[in-house]
Tab-separated table of C-alpha atoms in Angstrom:
chain	number	residue	atom	x	y	z
Y	1	ALA	CA	0.000	0.000	0.000
Y	2	GLY	CA	2.849	2.361	0.818
Y	3	ALA	CA	4.583	1.642	-2.468
Y	4	PHE	CA	1.385	2.128	-4.428
Y	5	ALA	CA	0.687	5.396	-2.604
Y	6	VAL	CA	4.126	6.904	-3.209
Y	7	LYS	CA	4.101	5.883	-6.867
Y	8	THR	CA	0.575	7.248	-7.303
Y	9	VAL	CA	1.552	10.574	-5.771
Y	10	GLY	CA	4.767	10.571	-7.785
Y	11	ILE	CA	3.044	9.876	-11.085
Y	12	GLY	CA	0.469	12.584	-10.371
Y	13	VAL	CA	3.062	15.185	-9.423
Y	14	GLY	CA	5.308	14.205	-12.322
Y	15	PHE	CA	2.464	14.409	-14.821
Y	16	GLY	CA	1.451	17.820	-13.528
Y	17	VAL	CA	5.023	19.073	-13.817
Y	18	GLN	CA	5.248	17.836	-17.416
Y	19	VAL	CA	2.068	19.739	-18.280
Y	20	LEU	CA	3.573	22.833	-16.647
Y	21	LEU	CA	6.837	22.391	-18.570
Y	22	ALA	CA	5.045	21.968	-21.894
Y	23	ARG	CA	2.928	25.062	-21.258
Y	24	VAL	CA	5.775	27.251	-20.027
Y	25	LEU	CA	8.481	26.132	-22.464
Y	26	GLY	CA	6.293	25.909	-25.564
Y	27	VAL	CA	6.343	23.063	-28.036
Y	28	GLU	CA	9.772	23.905	-29.551
Y	29	GLU	CA	11.755	24.310	-26.302
Y	30	TYR	CA	9.875	21.417	-24.684
Y	31	GLY	CA	10.844	19.278	-27.662
Y	32	ILE	CA	14.518	20.163	-27.129
Y	33	TYR	CA	14.215	19.411	-23.404
Y	34	THR	CA	12.592	15.990	-23.900
Y	35	TYR	CA	14.984	15.079	-26.726
Y	36	ILE	CA	18.022	15.768	-24.524
Y	37	LEU	CA	16.376	13.906	-21.623
Y	38	ALA	CA	15.933	10.854	-23.854
Y	39	TRP	CA	19.662	10.846	-24.615
Y	40	LEU	CA	20.427	11.469	-20.933
Y	41	GLY	CA	18.452	8.369	-19.993
Y	42	VAL	CA	20.657	6.243	-22.241
Y	43	LEU	CA	23.877	7.719	-20.808
Y	44	VAL	CA	22.697	7.338	-17.207
Y	45	LEU	CA	22.018	3.679	-17.941
Y	46	LEU	CA	25.585	3.230	-19.209
Y	47	ALA	CA	26.931	5.007	-16.128
Y	48	LYS	CA	25.041	2.681	-13.778
Y	49	MET	CA	26.680	-0.353	-15.445
Y	50	GLY	CA	23.889	-2.610	-14.200
Y	51	TRP	CA	24.783	-1.991	-10.554
Y	52	ASP	CA	21.330	-0.687	-9.647
Y	53	THR	CA	19.574	-3.958	-10.538
Y	54	THR	CA	22.450	-5.906	-8.999
Y	55	LEU	CA	21.928	-4.011	-5.754
Y	56	VAL	CA	18.220	-4.842	-5.602
Y	57	ARG	CA	19.019	-8.522	-6.063
Y	58	TYR	CA	22.039	-8.852	-3.764
Y	59	VAL	CA	21.049	-6.396	-1.022
Y	60	ALA	CA	17.808	-8.316	-0.486
Y	61	ALA	CA	19.690	-11.644	-0.365
Y	62	TYR	CA	22.515	-10.383	1.877
Y	63	TYR	CA	20.132	-8.668	4.260
Y	64	GLY	CA	17.904	-11.747	4.479
Y	65	LYS	CA	20.931	-13.965	5.248
Y	66	GLU	CA	22.532	-11.331	7.547
Y	67	LEU	CA	25.697	-11.161	5.439
Y	68	PHE	CA	26.276	-7.558	6.504
Y	69	PRO	CA	30.009	-7.266	5.644
Y	70	PHE	CA	29.257	-8.176	2.007
Y	71	LEU	CA	26.271	-5.827	2.063
Y	72	ARG	CA	28.543	-2.933	3.023
Y	73	GLY	CA	31.167	-3.921	0.479
Y	74	LEU	CA	28.570	-4.120	-2.290
Y	75	LEU	CA	27.222	-0.653	-1.509
Y	76	ARG	CA	30.683	0.914	-1.405
Y	77	ARG	CA	31.860	-0.745	-4.617
Y	78	ALA	CA	28.675	0.202	-6.476
Y	79	LEU	CA	29.031	3.869	-5.521
Y	80	GLN	CA	32.712	3.900	-6.495
Y	81	VAL	CA	32.137	2.350	-9.915
Y	82	VAL	CA	29.070	4.412	-10.803
Y	83	ALA	CA	30.688	7.680	-9.707
Y	84	GLY	CA	33.716	6.977	-11.894
Y	85	THR	CA	31.774	5.895	-14.963
Y	86	GLY	CA	29.275	8.730	-14.560
Y	87	VAL	CA	31.961	11.410	-14.535
Y	88	GLY	CA	33.840	9.762	-17.412
Y	89	ILE	CA	30.780	9.441	-19.641
Y	90	GLY	CA	29.698	12.975	-18.752
Y	91	VAL	CA	33.062	14.435	-19.802
Y	92	ALA	CA	33.083	12.430	-23.045
Y	93	ALA	CA	29.513	13.511	-23.857
Y	94	ALA	CA	30.372	17.170	-23.173
Y	95	ILE	CA	33.269	16.986	-25.624
Y	96	ILE	CA	30.992	15.479	-28.290
Y	97	VAL	CA	28.398	18.217	-27.700
Y	98	TRP	CA	31.120	20.850	-28.059
Y	99	GLY	CA	32.175	19.317	-31.366
Y	100	LEU	CA	28.596	19.291	-32.693
Y	101	GLY	CA	27.592	22.636	-31.185
Y	102	GLU	CA	27.275	24.690	-34.360
Y	103	ARG	CA	25.148	22.034	-36.056
Y	104	HIS	CA	22.322	22.062	-33.494
Y	105	GLY	CA	22.257	25.625	-32.158
Y	106	ALA	CA	22.924	27.283	-28.820
Y	107	SER	CA	19.775	26.144	-26.986
Y	108	VAL	CA	20.390	22.464	-27.737
Y	109	SER	CA	24.110	22.697	-26.886
Y	110	VAL	CA	23.660	24.453	-23.524
Y	111	THR	CA	20.845	22.095	-22.538
Y	112	ALA	CA	23.045	19.120	-23.429
Y	113	TRP	CA	26.030	20.453	-21.438
Y	114	LEU	CA	23.833	20.869	-18.378
Y	115	ALA	CA	22.603	17.308	-18.908
Y	116	CYS	CA	26.249	16.157	-18.841
Y	117	LEU	CA	26.595	17.714	-15.369
Y	118	LEU	CA	23.361	16.055	-14.321
Y	119	LEU	CA	24.436	12.614	-15.519
Y	120	PRO	CA	26.668	11.382	-12.614
Y	121	VAL	CA	24.337	12.830	-9.968
Y	122	MET	CA	21.327	11.080	-11.479
Y	123	ALA	CA	23.216	7.778	-11.785
Y	124	LEU	CA	24.305	7.891	-8.127
Y	125	ALA	CA	20.778	8.772	-7.017
Y	126	GLU	CA	19.549	5.653	-8.829
Y	127	VAL	CA	22.129	3.521	-7.005
Y	128	LEU	CA	20.923	4.824	-3.636
Y	129	ARG	CA	17.323	4.192	-4.668
Y	130	ALA	CA	18.145	0.599	-5.602
Y	131	ALA	CA	19.884	-0.006	-2.270
Y	132	LEU	CA	16.854	1.219	-0.322
Y	133	GLN	CA	14.577	-0.891	-2.519
Y	134	GLY	CA	16.706	-3.965	-1.800
Y	135	LEU	CA	16.293	-3.258	1.918
Y	136	LYS	CA	12.508	-3.234	1.283
Y	137	ARG	CA	12.273	0.440	2.240
Y	138	ILE	CA	10.045	0.950	-0.791
Y	139	VAL	CA	8.449	4.256	0.209
Y	140	LEU	CA	11.785	5.741	1.257
Y	141	ALA	CA	13.414	4.445	-1.926
Y	142	PHE	CA	11.062	6.167	-4.330
Y	143	PHE	CA	9.992	9.299	-2.460
Y	144	PRO	CA	13.113	11.351	-3.334
Y	145	THR	CA	13.073	10.587	-7.080
Y	146	LEU	CA	9.330	10.273	-7.712
Y	147	VAL	CA	7.973	12.993	-5.399
Y	148	LEU	CA	10.689	15.375	-4.181
Y	149	ARG	CA	12.468	15.770	-7.527
Y	150	PRO	CA	9.373	16.758	-9.580
Y	151	LEU	CA	8.169	19.026	-6.778
Y	152	VAL	CA	11.463	20.933	-6.772
Y	153	LEU	CA	11.513	20.967	-10.574
Y	154	GLY	CA	7.941	22.236	-10.812
Y	155	ALA	CA	8.454	24.917	-8.163
Y	156	GLY	CA	11.666	26.078	-9.823
Y	157	VAL	CA	10.095	26.262	-13.287
Y	158	ALA	CA	7.082	28.140	-11.916
Y	159	VAL	CA	9.350	30.696	-10.207
Y	160	ALA	CA	11.444	31.061	-13.376
Y	161	ALA	CA	8.299	31.575	-15.477
Y	162	ILE	CA	6.956	34.245	-13.142
Y	163	ALA	CA	10.328	36.004	-12.956
Y	164	GLY	CA	11.009	35.783	-16.709
Y	165	GLY	CA	7.576	36.744	-17.948
Y	166	ASP	CA	8.162	35.477	-21.516
Y	167	GLY	CA	8.409	31.749	-20.755
Y	168	VAL	CA	11.312	29.488	-19.872
Y	169	ALA	CA	14.002	28.154	-22.211
Y	170	ALA	CA	15.119	24.521	-22.277
Y	171	PRO	CA	18.557	25.253	-20.673
Y	172	VAL	CA	16.862	26.905	-17.695
Y	173	ALA	CA	14.580	23.900	-17.227
Y	174	MET	CA	17.558	21.539	-17.368
Y	175	ALA	CA	19.461	23.643	-14.795
Y	176	ILE	CA	16.489	23.470	-12.441
Y	177	ASN	CA	16.315	19.729	-13.062
Y	178	LEU	CA	19.954	19.466	-11.959
Y	179	LEU	CA	19.072	21.180	-8.686
Y	180	ALA	CA	16.077	18.872	-8.207
Y	181	VAL	CA	18.137	15.708	-8.757
Y	182	ALA	CA	20.811	16.981	-6.328
Y	183	CYS	CA	18.116	17.422	-3.665
Y	184	ALA	CA	16.829	13.885	-4.308
Y	185	PHE	CA	20.372	12.499	-4.096
Y	186	GLY	CA	21.034	14.219	-0.770
Y	187	LEU	CA	17.813	12.928	0.770
Y	188	SER	CA	18.409	9.382	-0.535
Y	189	ALA	CA	21.918	9.326	0.949
Y	190	TRP	CA	20.593	10.349	4.355
Y	191	LEU	CA	17.734	7.825	4.203
Y	192	LEU	CA	20.085	4.975	3.272
Y	193	ARG	CA	22.450	5.789	6.107
Y	194	SER	CA	19.519	5.787	8.532
Y	195	ALA	CA	18.116	2.538	7.102
Y	196	LEU	CA	21.431	0.707	7.530
Y	197	GLY	CA	21.683	1.819	11.141
Y	198	PRO	CA	24.761	1.755	13.393
Y	199	THR	CA	24.654	-2.058	13.754
Y	200	ILE	CA	25.237	-2.757	10.063
Y	201	ARG	CA	27.581	0.209	9.570
Y	202	ARG	CA	30.019	-1.120	12.180
Y	203	TYR	CA	30.893	-4.141	10.019
Y	204	ALA	CA	34.052	-3.863	7.908
Y	205	PRO	CA	33.171	-4.205	4.192
Y	206	LEU	CA	34.018	-7.414	2.350
Y	207	TYR	CA	34.059	-7.622	-1.433
Y	208	ARG	CA	33.053	-10.089	-4.144
Y	209	THR	CA	33.752	-7.675	-6.953
Y	210	ARG	CA	34.278	-10.271	-9.684
Y	211	GLU	CA	31.004	-12.013	-8.875
Y	212	TRP	CA	29.111	-8.716	-8.759
Y	213	VAL	CA	30.595	-7.578	-12.075
Y	214	ARG	CA	29.725	-10.903	-13.739
Y	215	VAL	CA	26.115	-10.382	-12.678
Y	216	ALA	CA	26.030	-6.612	-13.309
Y	217	LEU	CA	27.147	-6.748	-16.951
Y	218	PRO	CA	24.303	-8.931	-18.271
Y	219	LEU	CA	21.899	-6.940	-16.088
Y	220	LEU	CA	23.287	-3.798	-17.720
Y	221	LEU	CA	22.546	-5.360	-21.079
Y	222	VAL	CA	18.997	-6.194	-19.984
Y	223	SER	CA	18.397	-2.708	-18.591
Y	224	GLY	CA	20.054	-1.149	-21.617
Y	225	MET	CA	17.918	-2.998	-24.085
Y	226	THR	CA	14.789	-2.193	-22.059
Y	227	LEU	CA	15.687	1.495	-22.067
Y	228	LEU	CA	16.517	1.463	-25.755
Y	229	LEU	CA	13.162	-0.143	-26.433
Y	230	ASN	CA	11.565	2.729	-24.505
Y	231	GLN	CA	13.716	5.596	-25.846
Y	232	THR	CA	14.715	4.602	-29.388
Y	233	ASP	CA	11.439	5.874	-30.807
Y	234	THR	CA	11.710	9.328	-29.196
Y	235	ILE	CA	15.370	9.716	-30.158
Y	236	MET	CA	14.735	8.617	-33.744
Y	237	VAL	CA	11.682	10.868	-34.092
Y	238	GLY	CA	13.841	13.792	-32.974
Y	239	THR	CA	16.653	12.761	-35.323
Y	240	LEU	CA	14.640	11.798	-38.423
Y	241	LEU	CA	11.901	14.418	-38.031
Y	242	ASN	CA	12.525	17.335	-35.619
Y	243	ALA	CA	12.586	18.336	-31.933
Y	244	ARG	CA	8.975	19.552	-32.110
Y	245	SER	CA	7.777	16.108	-33.205
Y	246	ALA	CA	9.941	14.494	-30.518
Y	247	GLY	CA	8.220	16.596	-27.858
Y	248	ILE	CA	4.745	15.668	-29.096
Y	249	TYR	CA	5.653	11.976	-29.385
Y	250	ALA	CA	7.340	11.903	-25.964
Y	251	THR	CA	4.186	13.356	-24.427
Y	252	ALA	CA	2.031	10.652	-26.024
Y	253	GLY	CA	4.496	8.039	-24.812
Y	254	ARG	CA	4.433	9.436	-21.299
Y	255	ILE	CA	0.646	9.220	-21.163
Y	256	ALA	CA	0.751	5.666	-22.542
Y	257	THR	CA	3.121	4.570	-19.777
Y	258	LEU	CA	0.381	5.384	-17.252
Y	259	ILE	CA	-1.304	2.180	-18.439
Y	260	ALA	CA	1.643	0.157	-17.133
Y	261	PHE	CA	1.654	2.015	-13.813
Y	262	GLY	CA	0.162	-0.988	-12.024
Y	263	LEU	CA	3.007	-3.169	-13.325
Y	264	SER	CA	5.584	-0.548	-12.349
Y	265	ALA	CA	4.172	-0.246	-8.821
Y	266	ALA	CA	4.076	-4.031	-8.439
Y	267	ASN	CA	7.663	-4.375	-9.681
Y	268	THR	CA	8.995	-2.055	-6.987
Y	269	ILE	CA	7.411	-4.268	-4.352
Y	270	VAL	CA	8.074	-7.737	-5.739
Y	271	ALA	CA	11.670	-7.248	-6.963
Y	272	PRO	CA	13.386	-7.783	-3.577
Y	273	MET	CA	10.786	-10.411	-2.630
Y	274	ILE	CA	11.501	-12.435	-5.770
Y	275	ALA	CA	15.237	-12.333	-5.026
Y	276	GLN	CA	14.790	-13.377	-1.398
Y	277	LEU	CA	12.189	-16.118	-2.018
Y	278	PHE	CA	14.211	-17.560	-4.897
Y	279	SER	CA	17.484	-17.523	-2.919
Y	280	THR	CA	15.798	-19.362	-0.026
Y	281	GLY	CA	14.043	-21.936	-2.249
Y	282	GLN	CA	10.441	-20.900	-1.506
Y	283	HIS	CA	9.065	-21.575	-4.995
Y	284	ASP	CA	5.380	-21.909	-4.045
Y	285	GLU	CA	5.447	-18.656	-2.109
Y	286	LEU	CA	7.169	-16.985	-5.052
Y	287	GLU	CA	4.457	-18.029	-7.510
Y	288	HIS	CA	1.709	-17.103	-5.047
Y	289	MET	CA	3.202	-13.629	-4.553
Y	290	VAL	CA	3.565	-13.036	-8.305
Y	291	ASN	CA	-0.039	-14.026	-9.010
Y	292	MET	CA	-1.328	-11.808	-6.226
Y	293	ALA	CA	0.526	-8.969	-7.937
Y	294	MET	CA	-0.993	-9.971	-11.290
Y	295	ARG	CA	-4.528	-9.497	-9.970
Y	296	GLY	CA	-3.673	-6.008	-8.783
Y	297	ILE	CA	-2.026	-5.172	-12.121
Y	298	PHE	CA	-5.089	-6.349	-14.057
Y	299	ALA	CA	-7.487	-4.356	-11.870
Y	300	PHE	CA	-5.528	-1.164	-12.570
Y	301	THR	CA	-4.570	-1.644	-16.223
Y	302	VAL	CA	-7.927	-2.266	-17.903
Y	303	PRO	CA	-9.765	0.851	-16.599
Y	304	VAL	CA	-6.799	3.112	-17.361
Y	305	ALA	CA	-6.484	1.728	-20.907
Y	306	LEU	CA	-10.170	2.439	-21.519
Y	307	ALA	CA	-9.756	5.947	-20.101
Y	308	VAL	CA	-6.904	6.622	-22.533
Y	309	VAL	CA	-9.059	5.492	-25.468
Y	310	PHE	CA	-11.960	7.791	-24.583
Y	311	PHE	CA	-10.115	10.776	-23.067
Y	312	GLY	CA	-6.628	10.592	-24.586
Y	313	GLU	CA	-7.083	13.489	-27.010
Y	314	TRP	CA	-8.478	15.670	-24.243
Y	315	ILE	CA	-5.540	14.822	-21.961
Y	316	LEU	CA	-3.070	15.670	-24.730
Y	317	GLY	CA	-4.787	19.035	-25.010
Y	318	TRP	CA	-3.666	19.857	-21.460
Y	319	PHE	CA	-0.141	20.185	-22.806
Y	320	GLY	CA	-1.288	22.598	-25.509
Y	321	PRO	CA	-3.293	22.405	-28.772
Y	322	PRO	CA	-0.293	21.266	-30.920
Y	323	PHE	CA	0.048	18.083	-28.843
Y	324	THR	CA	-3.350	16.674	-29.864
Y	325	VAL	CA	-1.896	15.472	-33.184
Y	326	GLY	CA	-0.253	12.691	-31.166
Y	327	TYR	CA	-3.583	10.986	-30.361
Y	328	THR	CA	-3.302	8.208	-32.958
Y	329	ALA	CA	0.249	7.427	-31.830
Y	330	LEU	CA	-1.032	7.386	-28.237
Y	331	ILE	CA	-3.672	4.753	-29.059
Y	332	VAL	CA	-1.104	2.538	-30.796
Y	333	LEU	CA	1.293	2.851	-27.851
Y	334	MET	CA	-1.592	2.128	-25.482
Y	335	CYS	CA	-2.066	-1.283	-27.114
Y	336	GLY	CA	1.585	-2.173	-26.581
Y	337	GLN	CA	1.597	-0.969	-22.975
Y	338	THR	CA	-1.559	-2.943	-22.202
Y	339	VAL	CA	0.102	-6.169	-23.347
Y	340	ASN	CA	3.234	-5.192	-21.415
Y	341	ALA	CA	1.257	-4.780	-18.197
Y	342	LEU	CA	-0.927	-7.878	-18.537
Y	343	MET	CA	2.063	-10.169	-19.134
Y	344	GLY	CA	3.188	-9.330	-15.598
Y	345	PRO	CA	6.719	-8.947	-14.160
Y	346	VAL	CA	8.268	-11.469	-16.570
Y	347	GLY	CA	11.493	-9.536	-17.164
Y	348	LEU	CA	11.973	-9.001	-13.445
Y	349	LEU	CA	11.413	-12.695	-12.780
Y	350	MET	CA	14.203	-13.589	-15.201
Y	351	MET	CA	16.640	-11.015	-13.769
Y	352	MET	CA	16.012	-11.884	-10.124
Y	353	THR	CA	16.224	-15.676	-10.622
Y	354	GLU	CA	19.637	-15.950	-12.342
Y	355	HIS	CA	18.239	-15.983	-15.897
Y	356	GLU	CA	19.564	-12.552	-16.817
Y	357	HIS	CA	21.632	-13.891	-19.739
Y	358	GLN	CA	18.550	-15.320	-21.432
Y	359	ALA	CA	16.640	-12.088	-20.789
Y	360	ALA	CA	19.479	-10.138	-22.365
Y	361	ARG	CA	19.366	-12.250	-25.526
Y	362	ILE	CA	15.620	-11.719	-25.899
Y	363	LEU	CA	15.902	-7.972	-25.398
Y	364	VAL	CA	18.915	-7.551	-27.680
Y	365	GLY	CA	16.987	-9.133	-30.527
Y	366	SER	CA	13.954	-6.979	-29.745
Y	367	ALA	CA	16.034	-3.779	-29.574
Y	368	VAL	CA	17.636	-4.474	-32.946
Y	369	LEU	CA	14.225	-5.182	-34.464
Y	370	ASN	CA	12.827	-2.019	-32.878
Y	371	LEU	CA	15.652	0.064	-34.343
Y	372	ILE	CA	15.089	-1.382	-37.830
Y	373	LEU	CA	11.326	-0.897	-37.668
Y	374	ASN	CA	11.639	2.695	-36.439
Y	375	ALA	CA	14.088	3.529	-39.219
Y	376	ALA	CA	11.735	2.000	-41.784
Y	377	LEU	CA	8.405	3.372	-40.495
Y	378	ILE	CA	9.168	6.878	-39.184
Y	379	PRO	CA	10.052	8.545	-42.539
Y	380	PRO	CA	6.816	7.488	-44.319
Y	381	PHE	CA	4.400	7.368	-41.343
Y	382	GLY	CA	5.846	9.833	-38.806
Y	383	LEU	CA	4.690	9.539	-35.196
Y	384	GLU	CA	2.332	6.665	-35.965
Y	385	GLY	CA	5.171	4.679	-37.545
Y	386	ALA	CA	7.318	5.085	-34.415
Y	387	ALA	CA	4.392	4.029	-32.227
Y	388	ALA	CA	3.686	0.938	-34.337
Y	389	ALA	CA	7.329	-0.156	-34.237
Y	390	THR	CA	7.511	0.250	-30.474
Y	391	ALA	CA	4.162	-1.397	-29.720
Y	392	PHE	CA	4.971	-4.412	-31.925
Y	393	THR	CA	8.391	-5.084	-30.385
Y	394	MET	CA	7.043	-4.523	-26.861
Y	395	THR	CA	4.350	-7.122	-27.469
Y	396	LEU	CA	6.828	-9.567	-28.993
Y	397	TRP	CA	9.412	-9.571	-26.198
Y	398	ASN	CA	6.726	-9.802	-23.514
Y	399	LEU	CA	5.177	-12.872	-25.151
Y	400	VAL	CA	8.571	-14.575	-25.525
Y	401	MET	CA	9.535	-13.840	-21.908
Y	402	HIS	CA	6.176	-15.004	-20.588
Y	403	ARG	CA	6.627	-18.340	-22.328
Y	404	TYR	CA	10.198	-18.666	-20.990
Y	405	VAL	CA	9.162	-17.858	-17.408
Y	406	SER	CA	6.285	-20.335	-17.569
Y	407	THR	CA	8.229	-23.240	-19.087
Y	408	ARG	CA	11.791	-22.793	-17.750
Y	409	ILE	CA	11.389	-21.114	-14.358
Y	410	GLY	CA	8.049	-22.758	-13.596
Y	411	VAL	CA	6.272	-19.579	-12.510
Y	412	ARG	CA	3.149	-18.839	-14.533
Y	413	PRO	CA	2.038	-15.222	-14.057
Y	414	SER	CA	-1.756	-15.265	-14.170
Y	415	ILE	CA	-4.754	-13.647	-12.498
Y	416	PHE	CA	-6.459	-17.046	-12.207
Y	417	ARG	CA	-3.881	-19.284	-10.510
Y	418	ARG	CA	-4.258	-19.830	-6.771
Y	419	HIS	CA	-1.746	-20.802	-4.099
Y	420	ARG	CA	-1.293	-24.554	-3.813
C-alpha cells in the first residue's frame, strides 16, 4: 500500500510538472528538453553499469541472510564504480556536444552540457534508490526521485516563469532539473544511512567484486535494451523528423506509460521479494506472490487503458493544442503498454532468478528489431510509424519472456492461478 501510494503521488506530481513544462516552455523548447532527456536516460544507464539492478538482487539476499560485511562492500563498490563511470561518460559527452555545437544551435548545446553535469548525480541517485529498494524500504526508496524531484523541478520552473515573464528556455529547465536531482540524491543518501543503522555500519566491508561484475554486466545489457526499447522511438523521431515532433511523441508516450503504472508499482514491491524467495528456495510462495501482484495489475490496467481510449485526445490538449496530433500514436502505444502490463513482471522474474543472460538475448533481438522498424516506419508514417514499431516489439518480447518464465522457471504469471 505504501509503495502504491508513493508511486501514485509521484506519477500525479510528475504528470502535472510535465504539463507545466510543456505550457511554459512551448512546443519547440519542450521538444529540445525531452529530446536531450531521452539521450540522458541512455547515458545514465551506461553510467550505472547494471549496478542498480544488482543491488536490488544482492542487497535483499545479503540482508535476508545477515551477510552484513558483504552488504557494506557491495554498496561501497557500487558507488565507487558508478561515480567513476558517470563522470567519465559525462566528460566524453560534453566533448561530443562541443564538437557538434554549431550544427544544433545554442539552446540544444547548452541544454546538453547541463545534462552532462546532471548525468553522474542522477546515476548515483539511482544507485541509492536501488539499495533502499533492496532493503525493502520501498516508500523511502522512491519518495526522493518520484515525489521530491518533480516538486522541486515544478516549483523552480514556476518561479522562473513568473520572474522571466516570456516563458522558460530549455537550458533553464535543465538547470532546475539538476538542482532537483541533487536534492533527491542528498535525501536518498541520508535515508540509506539511517536505514542501515549503526549495527550494520560497524561491520568492515568485504568484497566479491568479480562475482558482482559478472552479474552486473548482463543486467546492464537487460536494462540497456529495455531502455533502448523505450527511448529509441523518441530519439529517432527527434533525429529523423525534428525536436517539435519528438516533444509531441514523448508526451504521447508518457501518457501511454500510465497504463503500465500498475506493473511498475508491483515491480517495486516484488523485486526484492523475488530475489529473497528464490534464494531461499520458496518456490510456491514466489508463484503465489507473483499471481497476487498480477490481480492487482489487471485491476488497474484495464480501466486506465479504456480511459486513454476515450479521453486521450483531451488529456493531450492539457499540454497545448499542438500536442493533440499525437492521439493516434497514443492509441497505438496504449495497445503495446496494455500487453506489457498484462504479461506481468516477466522480465523481473528472469533477472532476479539468475536468468539474466537469457533475458538479455531476448531484449537484444527486440532492440535491434525495434531500431530497424523505427528507421523504416518513421520517414513514411511519422509519429504513428514510431508508435507501431515500439508497440509491436514490446508485445513480442513480452510474449517470448512469458513463455520462458512459464516453461523454464516454472512460474506462470496469471490472475487465475491460486496458491497450492
